[in-house]
Tab-separated table of C-alpha atoms and ligand atoms in Angstrom:
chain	number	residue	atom	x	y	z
A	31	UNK	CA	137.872	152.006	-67.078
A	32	UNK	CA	139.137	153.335	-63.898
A	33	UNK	CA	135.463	154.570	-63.182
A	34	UNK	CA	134.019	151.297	-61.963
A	35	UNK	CA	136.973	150.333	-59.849
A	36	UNK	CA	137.223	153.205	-58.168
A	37	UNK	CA	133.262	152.914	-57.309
A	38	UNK	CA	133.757	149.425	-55.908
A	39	UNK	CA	136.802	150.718	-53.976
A	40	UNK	CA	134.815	153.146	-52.060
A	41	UNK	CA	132.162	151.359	-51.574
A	42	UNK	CA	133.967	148.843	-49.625
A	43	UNK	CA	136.145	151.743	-47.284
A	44	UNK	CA	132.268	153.507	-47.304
A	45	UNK	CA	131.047	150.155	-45.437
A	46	UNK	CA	133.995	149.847	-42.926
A	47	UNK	CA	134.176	153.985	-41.575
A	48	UNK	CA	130.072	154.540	-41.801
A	49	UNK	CA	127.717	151.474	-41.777
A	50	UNK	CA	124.350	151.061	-42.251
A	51	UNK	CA	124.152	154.884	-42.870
A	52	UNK	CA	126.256	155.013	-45.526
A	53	UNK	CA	124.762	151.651	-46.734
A	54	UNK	CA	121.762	153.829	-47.193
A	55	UNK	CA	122.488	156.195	-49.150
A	56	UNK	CA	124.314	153.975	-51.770
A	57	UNK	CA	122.230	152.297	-54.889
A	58	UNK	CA	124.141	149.360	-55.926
A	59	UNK	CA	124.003	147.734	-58.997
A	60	UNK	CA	125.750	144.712	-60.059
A	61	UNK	CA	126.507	144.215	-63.585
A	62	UNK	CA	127.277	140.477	-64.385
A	63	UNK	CA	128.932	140.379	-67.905
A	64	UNK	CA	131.551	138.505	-69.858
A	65	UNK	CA	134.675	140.314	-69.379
A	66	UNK	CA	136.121	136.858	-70.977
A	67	UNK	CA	135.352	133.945	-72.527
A	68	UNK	CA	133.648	133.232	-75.995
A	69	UNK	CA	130.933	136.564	-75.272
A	70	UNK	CA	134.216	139.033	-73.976
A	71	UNK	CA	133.271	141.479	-76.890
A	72	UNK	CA	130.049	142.586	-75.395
A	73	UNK	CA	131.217	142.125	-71.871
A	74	UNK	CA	133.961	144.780	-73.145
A	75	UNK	CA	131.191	147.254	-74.955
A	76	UNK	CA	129.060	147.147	-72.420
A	77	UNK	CA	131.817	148.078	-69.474
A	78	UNK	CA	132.736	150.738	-71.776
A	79	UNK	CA	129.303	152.251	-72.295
A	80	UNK	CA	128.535	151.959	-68.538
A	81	UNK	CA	131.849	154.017	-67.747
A	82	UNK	CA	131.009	156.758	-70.415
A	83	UNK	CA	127.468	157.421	-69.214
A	84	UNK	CA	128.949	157.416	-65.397
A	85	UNK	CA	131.755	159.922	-66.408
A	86	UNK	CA	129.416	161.950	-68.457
A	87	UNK	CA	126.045	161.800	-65.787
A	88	UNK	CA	128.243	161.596	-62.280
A	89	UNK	CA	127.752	159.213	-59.747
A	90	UNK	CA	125.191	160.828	-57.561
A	91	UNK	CA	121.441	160.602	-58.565
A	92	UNK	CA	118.247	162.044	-56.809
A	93	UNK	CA	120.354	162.186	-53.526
A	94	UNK	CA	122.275	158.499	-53.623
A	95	UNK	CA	125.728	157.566	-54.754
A	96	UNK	CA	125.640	155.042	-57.409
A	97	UNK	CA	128.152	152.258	-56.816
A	98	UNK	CA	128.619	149.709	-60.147
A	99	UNK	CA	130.146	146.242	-58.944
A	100	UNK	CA	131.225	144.542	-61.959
A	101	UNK	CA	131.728	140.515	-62.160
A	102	UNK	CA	132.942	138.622	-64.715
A	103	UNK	CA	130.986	135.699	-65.512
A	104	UNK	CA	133.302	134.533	-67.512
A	105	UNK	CA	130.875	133.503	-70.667
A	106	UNK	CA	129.366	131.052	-68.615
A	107	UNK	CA	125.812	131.112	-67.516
A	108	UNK	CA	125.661	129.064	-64.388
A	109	UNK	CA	128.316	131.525	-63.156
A	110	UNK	CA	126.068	134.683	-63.556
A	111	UNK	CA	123.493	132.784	-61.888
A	112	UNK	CA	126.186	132.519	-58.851
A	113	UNK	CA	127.244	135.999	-59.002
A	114	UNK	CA	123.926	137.201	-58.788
A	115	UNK	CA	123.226	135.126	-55.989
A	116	UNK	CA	125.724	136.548	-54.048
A	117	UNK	CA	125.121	140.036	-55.448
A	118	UNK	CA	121.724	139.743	-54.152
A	119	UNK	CA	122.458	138.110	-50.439
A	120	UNK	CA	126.300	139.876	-49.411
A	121	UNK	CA	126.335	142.682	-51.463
A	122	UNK	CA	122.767	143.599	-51.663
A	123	UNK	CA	122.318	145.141	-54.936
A	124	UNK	CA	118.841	146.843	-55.710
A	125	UNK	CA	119.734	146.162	-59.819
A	126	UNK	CA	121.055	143.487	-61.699
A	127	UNK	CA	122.089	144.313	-65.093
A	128	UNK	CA	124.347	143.006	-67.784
A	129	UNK	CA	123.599	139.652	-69.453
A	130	UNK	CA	125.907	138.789	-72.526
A	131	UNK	CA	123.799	136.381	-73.618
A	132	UNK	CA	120.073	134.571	-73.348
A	133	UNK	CA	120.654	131.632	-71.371
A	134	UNK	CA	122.514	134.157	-68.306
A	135	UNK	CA	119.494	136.190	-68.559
A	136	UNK	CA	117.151	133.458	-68.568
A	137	UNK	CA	118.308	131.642	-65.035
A	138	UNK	CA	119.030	135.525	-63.151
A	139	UNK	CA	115.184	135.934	-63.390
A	140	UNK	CA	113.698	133.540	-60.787
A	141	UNK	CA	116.339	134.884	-58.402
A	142	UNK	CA	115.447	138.680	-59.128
A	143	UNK	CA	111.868	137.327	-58.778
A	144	UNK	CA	112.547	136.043	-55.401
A	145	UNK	CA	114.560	138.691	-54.129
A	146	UNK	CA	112.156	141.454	-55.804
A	147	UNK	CA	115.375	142.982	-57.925
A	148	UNK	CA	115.171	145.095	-60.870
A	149	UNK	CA	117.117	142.645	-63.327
A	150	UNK	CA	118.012	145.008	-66.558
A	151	UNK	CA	118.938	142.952	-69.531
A	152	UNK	CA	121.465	145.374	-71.702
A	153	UNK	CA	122.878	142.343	-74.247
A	154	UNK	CA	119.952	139.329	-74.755
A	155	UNK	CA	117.713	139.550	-77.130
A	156	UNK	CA	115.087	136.360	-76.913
A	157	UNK	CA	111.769	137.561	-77.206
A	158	UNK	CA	110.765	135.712	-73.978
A	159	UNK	CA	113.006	136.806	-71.701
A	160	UNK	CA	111.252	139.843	-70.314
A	161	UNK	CA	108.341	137.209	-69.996
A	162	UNK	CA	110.284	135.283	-67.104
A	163	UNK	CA	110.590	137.936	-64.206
A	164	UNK	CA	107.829	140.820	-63.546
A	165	UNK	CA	111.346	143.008	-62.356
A	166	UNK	CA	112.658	142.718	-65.842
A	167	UNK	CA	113.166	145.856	-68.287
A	168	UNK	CA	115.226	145.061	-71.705
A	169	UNK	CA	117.069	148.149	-73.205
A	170	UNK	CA	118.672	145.532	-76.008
A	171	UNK	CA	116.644	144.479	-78.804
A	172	UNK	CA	114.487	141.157	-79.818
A	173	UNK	CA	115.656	138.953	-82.519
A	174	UNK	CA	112.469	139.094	-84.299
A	175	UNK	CA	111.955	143.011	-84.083
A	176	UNK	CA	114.784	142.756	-86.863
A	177	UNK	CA	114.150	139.586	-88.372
A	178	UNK	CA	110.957	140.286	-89.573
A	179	UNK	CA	111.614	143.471	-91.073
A	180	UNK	CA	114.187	141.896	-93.046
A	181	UNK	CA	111.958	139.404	-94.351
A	182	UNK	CA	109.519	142.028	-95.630
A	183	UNK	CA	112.679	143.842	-97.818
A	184	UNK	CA	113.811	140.345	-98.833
A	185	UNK	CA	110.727	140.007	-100.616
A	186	UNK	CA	110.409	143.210	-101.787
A	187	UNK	CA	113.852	143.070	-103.198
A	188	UNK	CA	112.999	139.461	-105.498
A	189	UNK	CA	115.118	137.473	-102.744
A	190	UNK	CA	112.272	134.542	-102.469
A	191	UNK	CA	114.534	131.236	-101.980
A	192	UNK	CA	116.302	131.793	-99.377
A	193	UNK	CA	118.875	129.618	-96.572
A	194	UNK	CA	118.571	130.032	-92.990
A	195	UNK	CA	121.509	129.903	-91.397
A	196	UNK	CA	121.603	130.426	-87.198
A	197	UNK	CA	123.008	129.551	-84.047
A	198	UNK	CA	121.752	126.999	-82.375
A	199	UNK	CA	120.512	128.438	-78.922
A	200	UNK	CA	117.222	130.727	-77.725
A	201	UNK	CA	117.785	133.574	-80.076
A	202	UNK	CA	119.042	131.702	-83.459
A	203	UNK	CA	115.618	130.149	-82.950
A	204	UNK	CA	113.700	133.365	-82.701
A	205	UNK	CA	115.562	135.047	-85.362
A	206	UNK	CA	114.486	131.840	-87.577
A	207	UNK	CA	111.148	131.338	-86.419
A	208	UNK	CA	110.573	134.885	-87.100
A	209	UNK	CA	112.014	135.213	-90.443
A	210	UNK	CA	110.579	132.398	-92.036
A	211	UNK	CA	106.744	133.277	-91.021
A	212	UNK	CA	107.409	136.498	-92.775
A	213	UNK	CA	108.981	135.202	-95.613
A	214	UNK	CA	106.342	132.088	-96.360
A	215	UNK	CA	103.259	134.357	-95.242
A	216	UNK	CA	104.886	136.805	-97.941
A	217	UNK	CA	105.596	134.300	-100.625
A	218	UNK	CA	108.918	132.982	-100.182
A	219	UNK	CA	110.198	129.931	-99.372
A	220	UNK	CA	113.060	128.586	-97.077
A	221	UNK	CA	114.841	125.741	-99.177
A	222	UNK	CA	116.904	124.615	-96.531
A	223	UNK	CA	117.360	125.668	-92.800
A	224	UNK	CA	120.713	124.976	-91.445
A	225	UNK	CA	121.675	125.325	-87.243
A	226	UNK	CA	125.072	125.961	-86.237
A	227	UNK	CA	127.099	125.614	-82.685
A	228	UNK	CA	126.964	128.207	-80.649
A	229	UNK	CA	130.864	127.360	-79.349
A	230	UNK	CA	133.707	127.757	-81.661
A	231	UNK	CA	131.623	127.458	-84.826
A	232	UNK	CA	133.718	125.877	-88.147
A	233	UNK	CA	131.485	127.748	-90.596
A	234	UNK	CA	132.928	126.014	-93.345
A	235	UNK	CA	131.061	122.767	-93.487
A	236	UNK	CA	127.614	124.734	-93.441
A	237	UNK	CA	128.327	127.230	-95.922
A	238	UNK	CA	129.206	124.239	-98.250
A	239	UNK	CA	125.700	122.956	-97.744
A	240	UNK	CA	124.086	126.146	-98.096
A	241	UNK	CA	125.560	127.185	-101.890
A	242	UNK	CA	124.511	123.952	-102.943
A	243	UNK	CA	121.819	124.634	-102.663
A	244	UNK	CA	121.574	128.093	-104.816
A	245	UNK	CA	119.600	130.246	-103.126
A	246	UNK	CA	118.793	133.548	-103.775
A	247	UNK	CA	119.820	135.151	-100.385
A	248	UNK	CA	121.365	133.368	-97.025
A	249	UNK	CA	119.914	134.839	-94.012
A	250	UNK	CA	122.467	134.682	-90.932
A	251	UNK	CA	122.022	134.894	-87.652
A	252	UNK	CA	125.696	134.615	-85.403
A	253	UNK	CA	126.232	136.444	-82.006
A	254	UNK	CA	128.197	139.432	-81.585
A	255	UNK	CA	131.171	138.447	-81.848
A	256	UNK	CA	131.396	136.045	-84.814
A	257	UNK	CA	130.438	137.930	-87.452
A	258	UNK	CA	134.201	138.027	-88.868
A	259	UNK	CA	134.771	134.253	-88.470
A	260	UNK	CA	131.507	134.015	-90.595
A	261	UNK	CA	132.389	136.238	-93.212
A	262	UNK	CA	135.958	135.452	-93.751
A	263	UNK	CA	134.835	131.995	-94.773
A	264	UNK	CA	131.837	132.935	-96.808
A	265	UNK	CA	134.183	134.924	-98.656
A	266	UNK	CA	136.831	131.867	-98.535
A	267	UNK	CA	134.149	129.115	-99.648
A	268	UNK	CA	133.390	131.597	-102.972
A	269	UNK	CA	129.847	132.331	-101.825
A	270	UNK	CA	129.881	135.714	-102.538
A	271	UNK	CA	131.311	134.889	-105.811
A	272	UNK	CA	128.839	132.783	-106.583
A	273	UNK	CA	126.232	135.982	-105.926
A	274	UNK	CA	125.186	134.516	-103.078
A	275	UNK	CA	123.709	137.862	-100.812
A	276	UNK	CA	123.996	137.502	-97.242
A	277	UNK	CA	121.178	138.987	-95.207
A	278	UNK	CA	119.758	139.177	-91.613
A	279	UNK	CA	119.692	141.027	-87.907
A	280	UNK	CA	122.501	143.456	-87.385
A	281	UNK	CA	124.807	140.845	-85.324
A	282	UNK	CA	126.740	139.279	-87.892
A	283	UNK	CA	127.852	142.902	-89.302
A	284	UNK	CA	128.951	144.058	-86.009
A	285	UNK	CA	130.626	147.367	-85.702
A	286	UNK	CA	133.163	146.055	-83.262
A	287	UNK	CA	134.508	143.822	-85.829
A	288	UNK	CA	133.574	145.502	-88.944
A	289	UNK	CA	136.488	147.239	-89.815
A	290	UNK	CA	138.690	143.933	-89.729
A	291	UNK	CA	135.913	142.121	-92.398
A	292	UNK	CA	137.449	143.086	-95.301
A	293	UNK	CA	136.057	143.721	-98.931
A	294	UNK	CA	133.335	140.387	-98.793
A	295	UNK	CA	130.987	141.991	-96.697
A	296	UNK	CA	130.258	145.125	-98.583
A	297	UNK	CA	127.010	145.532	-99.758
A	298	UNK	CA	125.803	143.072	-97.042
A	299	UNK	CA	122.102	144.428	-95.863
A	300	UNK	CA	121.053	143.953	-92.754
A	301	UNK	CA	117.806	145.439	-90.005
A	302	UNK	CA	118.859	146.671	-86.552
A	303	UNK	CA	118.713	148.910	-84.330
A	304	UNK	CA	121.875	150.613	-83.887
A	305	UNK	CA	124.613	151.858	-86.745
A	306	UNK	CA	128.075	153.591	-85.070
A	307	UNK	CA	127.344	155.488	-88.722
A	308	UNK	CA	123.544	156.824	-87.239
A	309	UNK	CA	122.972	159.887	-88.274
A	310	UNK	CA	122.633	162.036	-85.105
A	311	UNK	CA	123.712	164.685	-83.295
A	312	UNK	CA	123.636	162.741	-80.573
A	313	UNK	CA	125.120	159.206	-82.201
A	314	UNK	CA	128.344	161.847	-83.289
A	315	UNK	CA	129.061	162.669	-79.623
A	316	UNK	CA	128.476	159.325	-78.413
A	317	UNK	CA	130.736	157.534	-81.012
A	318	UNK	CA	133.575	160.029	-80.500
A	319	UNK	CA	133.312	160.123	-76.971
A	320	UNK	CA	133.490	156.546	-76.949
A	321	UNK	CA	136.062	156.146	-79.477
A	322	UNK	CA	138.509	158.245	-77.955
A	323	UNK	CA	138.418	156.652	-74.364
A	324	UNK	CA	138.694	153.503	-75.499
A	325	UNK	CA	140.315	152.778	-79.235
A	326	UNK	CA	137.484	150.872	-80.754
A	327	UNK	CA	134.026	151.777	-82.057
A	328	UNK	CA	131.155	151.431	-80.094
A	329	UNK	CA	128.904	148.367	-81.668
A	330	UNK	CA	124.923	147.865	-80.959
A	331	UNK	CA	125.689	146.182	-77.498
A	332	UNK	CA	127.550	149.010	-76.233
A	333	UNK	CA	123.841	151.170	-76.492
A	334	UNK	CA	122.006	148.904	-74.347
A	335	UNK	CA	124.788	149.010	-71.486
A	336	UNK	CA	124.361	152.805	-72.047
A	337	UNK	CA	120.540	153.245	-72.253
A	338	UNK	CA	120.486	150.534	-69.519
A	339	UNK	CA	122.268	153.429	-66.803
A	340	UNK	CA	120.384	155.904	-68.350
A	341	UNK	CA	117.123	153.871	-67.331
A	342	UNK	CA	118.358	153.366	-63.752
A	343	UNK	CA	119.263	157.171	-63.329
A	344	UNK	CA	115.801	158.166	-64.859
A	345	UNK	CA	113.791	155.903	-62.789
A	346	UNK	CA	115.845	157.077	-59.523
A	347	UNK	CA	114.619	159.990	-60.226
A	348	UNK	CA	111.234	159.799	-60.929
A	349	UNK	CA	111.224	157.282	-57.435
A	350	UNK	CA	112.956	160.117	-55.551
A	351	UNK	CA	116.164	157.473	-54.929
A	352	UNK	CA	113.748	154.607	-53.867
A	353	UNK	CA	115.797	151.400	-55.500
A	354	UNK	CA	113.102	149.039	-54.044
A	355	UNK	CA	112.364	146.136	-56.617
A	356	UNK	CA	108.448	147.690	-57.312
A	357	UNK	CA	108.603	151.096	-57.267
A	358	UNK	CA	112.382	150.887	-59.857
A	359	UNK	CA	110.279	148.623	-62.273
A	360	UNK	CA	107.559	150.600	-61.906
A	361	UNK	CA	109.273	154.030	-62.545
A	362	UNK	CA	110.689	152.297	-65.678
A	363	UNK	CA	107.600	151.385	-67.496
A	364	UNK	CA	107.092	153.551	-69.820
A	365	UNK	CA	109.921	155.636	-69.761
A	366	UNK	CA	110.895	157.438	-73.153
A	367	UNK	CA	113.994	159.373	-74.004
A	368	UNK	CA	116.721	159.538	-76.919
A	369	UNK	CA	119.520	157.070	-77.546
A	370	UNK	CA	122.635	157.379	-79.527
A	371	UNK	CA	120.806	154.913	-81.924
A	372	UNK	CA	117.531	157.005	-81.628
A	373	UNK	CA	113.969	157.639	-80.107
A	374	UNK	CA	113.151	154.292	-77.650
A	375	UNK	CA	111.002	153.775	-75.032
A	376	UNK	CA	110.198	150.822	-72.616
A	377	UNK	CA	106.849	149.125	-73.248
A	378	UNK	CA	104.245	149.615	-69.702
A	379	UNK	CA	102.634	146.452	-70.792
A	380	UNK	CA	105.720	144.229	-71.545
A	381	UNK	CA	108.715	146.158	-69.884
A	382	UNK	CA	110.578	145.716	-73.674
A	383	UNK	CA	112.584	147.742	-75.587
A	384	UNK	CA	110.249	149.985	-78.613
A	385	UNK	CA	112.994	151.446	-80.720
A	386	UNK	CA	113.176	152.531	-84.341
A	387	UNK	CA	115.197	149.307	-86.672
A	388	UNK	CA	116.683	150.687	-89.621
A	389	UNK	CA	117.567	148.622	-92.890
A	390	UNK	CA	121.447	149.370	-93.704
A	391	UNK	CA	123.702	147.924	-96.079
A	392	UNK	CA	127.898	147.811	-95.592
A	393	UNK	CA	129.339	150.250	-97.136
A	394	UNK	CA	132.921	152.290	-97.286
A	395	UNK	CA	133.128	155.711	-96.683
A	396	UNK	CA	136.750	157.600	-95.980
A	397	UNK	CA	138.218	153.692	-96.390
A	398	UNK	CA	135.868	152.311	-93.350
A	399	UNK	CA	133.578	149.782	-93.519
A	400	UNK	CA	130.394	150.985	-91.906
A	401	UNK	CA	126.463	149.978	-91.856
A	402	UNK	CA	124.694	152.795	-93.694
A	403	UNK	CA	120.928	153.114	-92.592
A	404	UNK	CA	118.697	153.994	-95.405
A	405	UNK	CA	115.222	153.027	-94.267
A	406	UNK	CA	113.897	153.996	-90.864
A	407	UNK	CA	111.275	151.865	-89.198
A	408	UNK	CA	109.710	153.956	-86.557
A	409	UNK	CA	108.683	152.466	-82.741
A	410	UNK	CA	109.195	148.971	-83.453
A	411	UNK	CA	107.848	146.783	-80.566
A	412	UNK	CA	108.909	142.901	-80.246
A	413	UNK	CA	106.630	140.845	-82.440
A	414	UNK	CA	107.724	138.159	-81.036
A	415	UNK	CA	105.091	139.413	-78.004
A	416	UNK	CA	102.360	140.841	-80.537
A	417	UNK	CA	101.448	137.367	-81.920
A	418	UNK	CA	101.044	135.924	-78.481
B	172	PHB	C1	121.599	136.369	-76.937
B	172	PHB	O1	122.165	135.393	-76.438
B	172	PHB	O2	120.446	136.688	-76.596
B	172	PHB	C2	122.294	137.178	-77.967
B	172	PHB	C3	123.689	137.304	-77.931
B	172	PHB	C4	124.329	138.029	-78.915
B	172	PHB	C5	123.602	138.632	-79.928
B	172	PHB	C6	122.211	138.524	-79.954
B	172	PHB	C7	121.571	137.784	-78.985
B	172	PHB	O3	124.232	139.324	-80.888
């Protein structure tokens, strides 16, 4: 925690004793998150993640100090547009990364466009973001890089009526959109799909509608964050009495809030790209590390914040410290290395994330609840891009 303040704190007694030559050697990057407000979960993981890779990596890289300065954008996207205004103009960042959700990446790009800034997206995960800026690298994940994988086991697995059950914003509609060409192209056959508020959703209501109408599977999509709302009143409405299997993306059974879900959601199966339960050497060191400086598990936003700084450092380095706009993005294209949640690499053509999704079902093991990965889907790119 202590790492990023410190950063900005020297950063701004670096600018009063030495100047432009200091200024120089410095590589700022601004990270524009939700540190509160309806999205303060990921703002939280990714903070976290950023801190551990900075006190495991240092904060000097091919020659230049790297100086984080956070801002809170409070969960509202209009204000991360602001921030990274003045990011951009006072405190002239060379990257802008964070972005808890879609819409905050979506109206950053024209300005890191304009200003020829590497904008990183660690949290979105609408196909078409990376679409809107030529400076934008993703190190998340796409809705539909899940959603039609579990469409594919849905099928395979005799779910073939199925609910659709998302909120309504940019990624609810890819996850759907997604999904359901799978499914019908496959077979199966959406009896009913249902949108839901993205701002305090009442669940209830919705999950009335979708048990009467007896499907064989409900496939949710809810932002980090909500997944424990959601399942405490599927299991309150009876649904998974009624044998009602809840499916989707990797969201709604968030690690951050999986251990408070309770008994419903086991046996939930889900496609994603990150487990805290991954079976790695490396995913063990990461989850401890995190664990222990910070009391709570790391969830699937946490590895983009991480990957994200890894990205920066790598591309530094491979630039020699240039942090201009073209020769970052360009340094980043391609790039390959391994993450806690496995092999990824960014896409030259499309500067997205190509990572492995794995298909995982809830599960208990020494009394927690965690996502168990049993089927690996190697270098997944977004096919939300592919069908274009
Ligand atoms: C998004 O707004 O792009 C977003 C937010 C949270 C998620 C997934 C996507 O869990």
């Amino acid at each position: 925690m202590n790492y990023l303040k410190i950063a900005a704190a020297g950063l701004l007694a670096g600018t009063m004793s030495f100047g432009a030559a200091q200024a120089q050697e410095t590589v700022k990057i601004g990270l524009v998150i939700a540190m509160t407000g309806q999205q303060a979960s990921t703002g939280k993981q990714l903070k976290a993640a950023v801190e551990l890779y900075m006190k495991e990596h240092g904060d000097m890289v091919a020659g230049k100090k790297i100086e984080v300065i956070l801002r809170d954008s409070a969960s509202v996207p209009d204000n991360s547009k602001r921030l990274a205004q003045e990011l951009i103009v006072n405190d002239k960042v060379s990257i802008l990364a964070g972005f808890e959700v879609t819409p905050a990446a979506m109206v950053v790009a024209p300005l890191a466009t304009e200003a020829k800034v590497v904008e990183l997206v660690m949290a979105a995960g609408t196909s078409v973001i990376t679409e809107r800026s030529p400076y934008i690298a993703r190190t998340s994940f796409t809705l539909p890089q899940s959603s039609v994988i579990i469409a594919d086991y849905a099928l395979k697995n005799n779910m073939k009526n199925i609910v659709t059950m998302v909120s309504d914003y940019a990624p609810g509609a890819d996850a759907e959109k997604s999904f359901t060409g799978q499914l019908t192209a496959g077979g199966g056959k959406v009896i009913e799909s249902i949108k839901i508020p993205l701002a305090n959703p009442d669940f209830a209501p919705f999950l009335q509608r979708a048990a009467d109408a007896k499907p064989d599977a409900l496939f949710v999509f809810v932002p980090s964050g909500q997944g424990a709302t959601f399942m405490k009143q599927f299991a309150e409405r009876g649904l998974d009495k009624a044998g009602i299997k809840v499916i989707g993306p990797g969201d709604v059974t968030d690690d951050d809030l999986l251990p408070q879900m309770g008994d419903a959601v086991l046996g939930v199966v889900t496609a994603h790209m990150y487990s805290a339960d991954h079976n790695s050497p490396m995913n063990k060191k990461y989850v401890e590390a995190f664990t222990k400086a910070n009391n709570f598990r790391p969830n699937f936003m946490s590895v983009g914040g991480y990957d994200g700084m890894h990205l920066i450092y790598e591309a530094l380095k491979k630039t020699g410290g240039k942090a201009d706009g073209d020769s970052l993005i360009a340094a980043m294209k391609g790039m390959k290395w391994e993450s806690p949640r496995g092999p990824i690499s960014i896409d030259p053509e499309t500067r997205d994330i190509i990572q492995n999704i794995y298909i995982r079902k809830v599960e208990k093991k020494n009394g927690q609840l965690y996502n168990v990965e049993f089927q690996t889907f190697n270098d997944v790119k977004d096919p939300g891009k592919i069908k274009k």
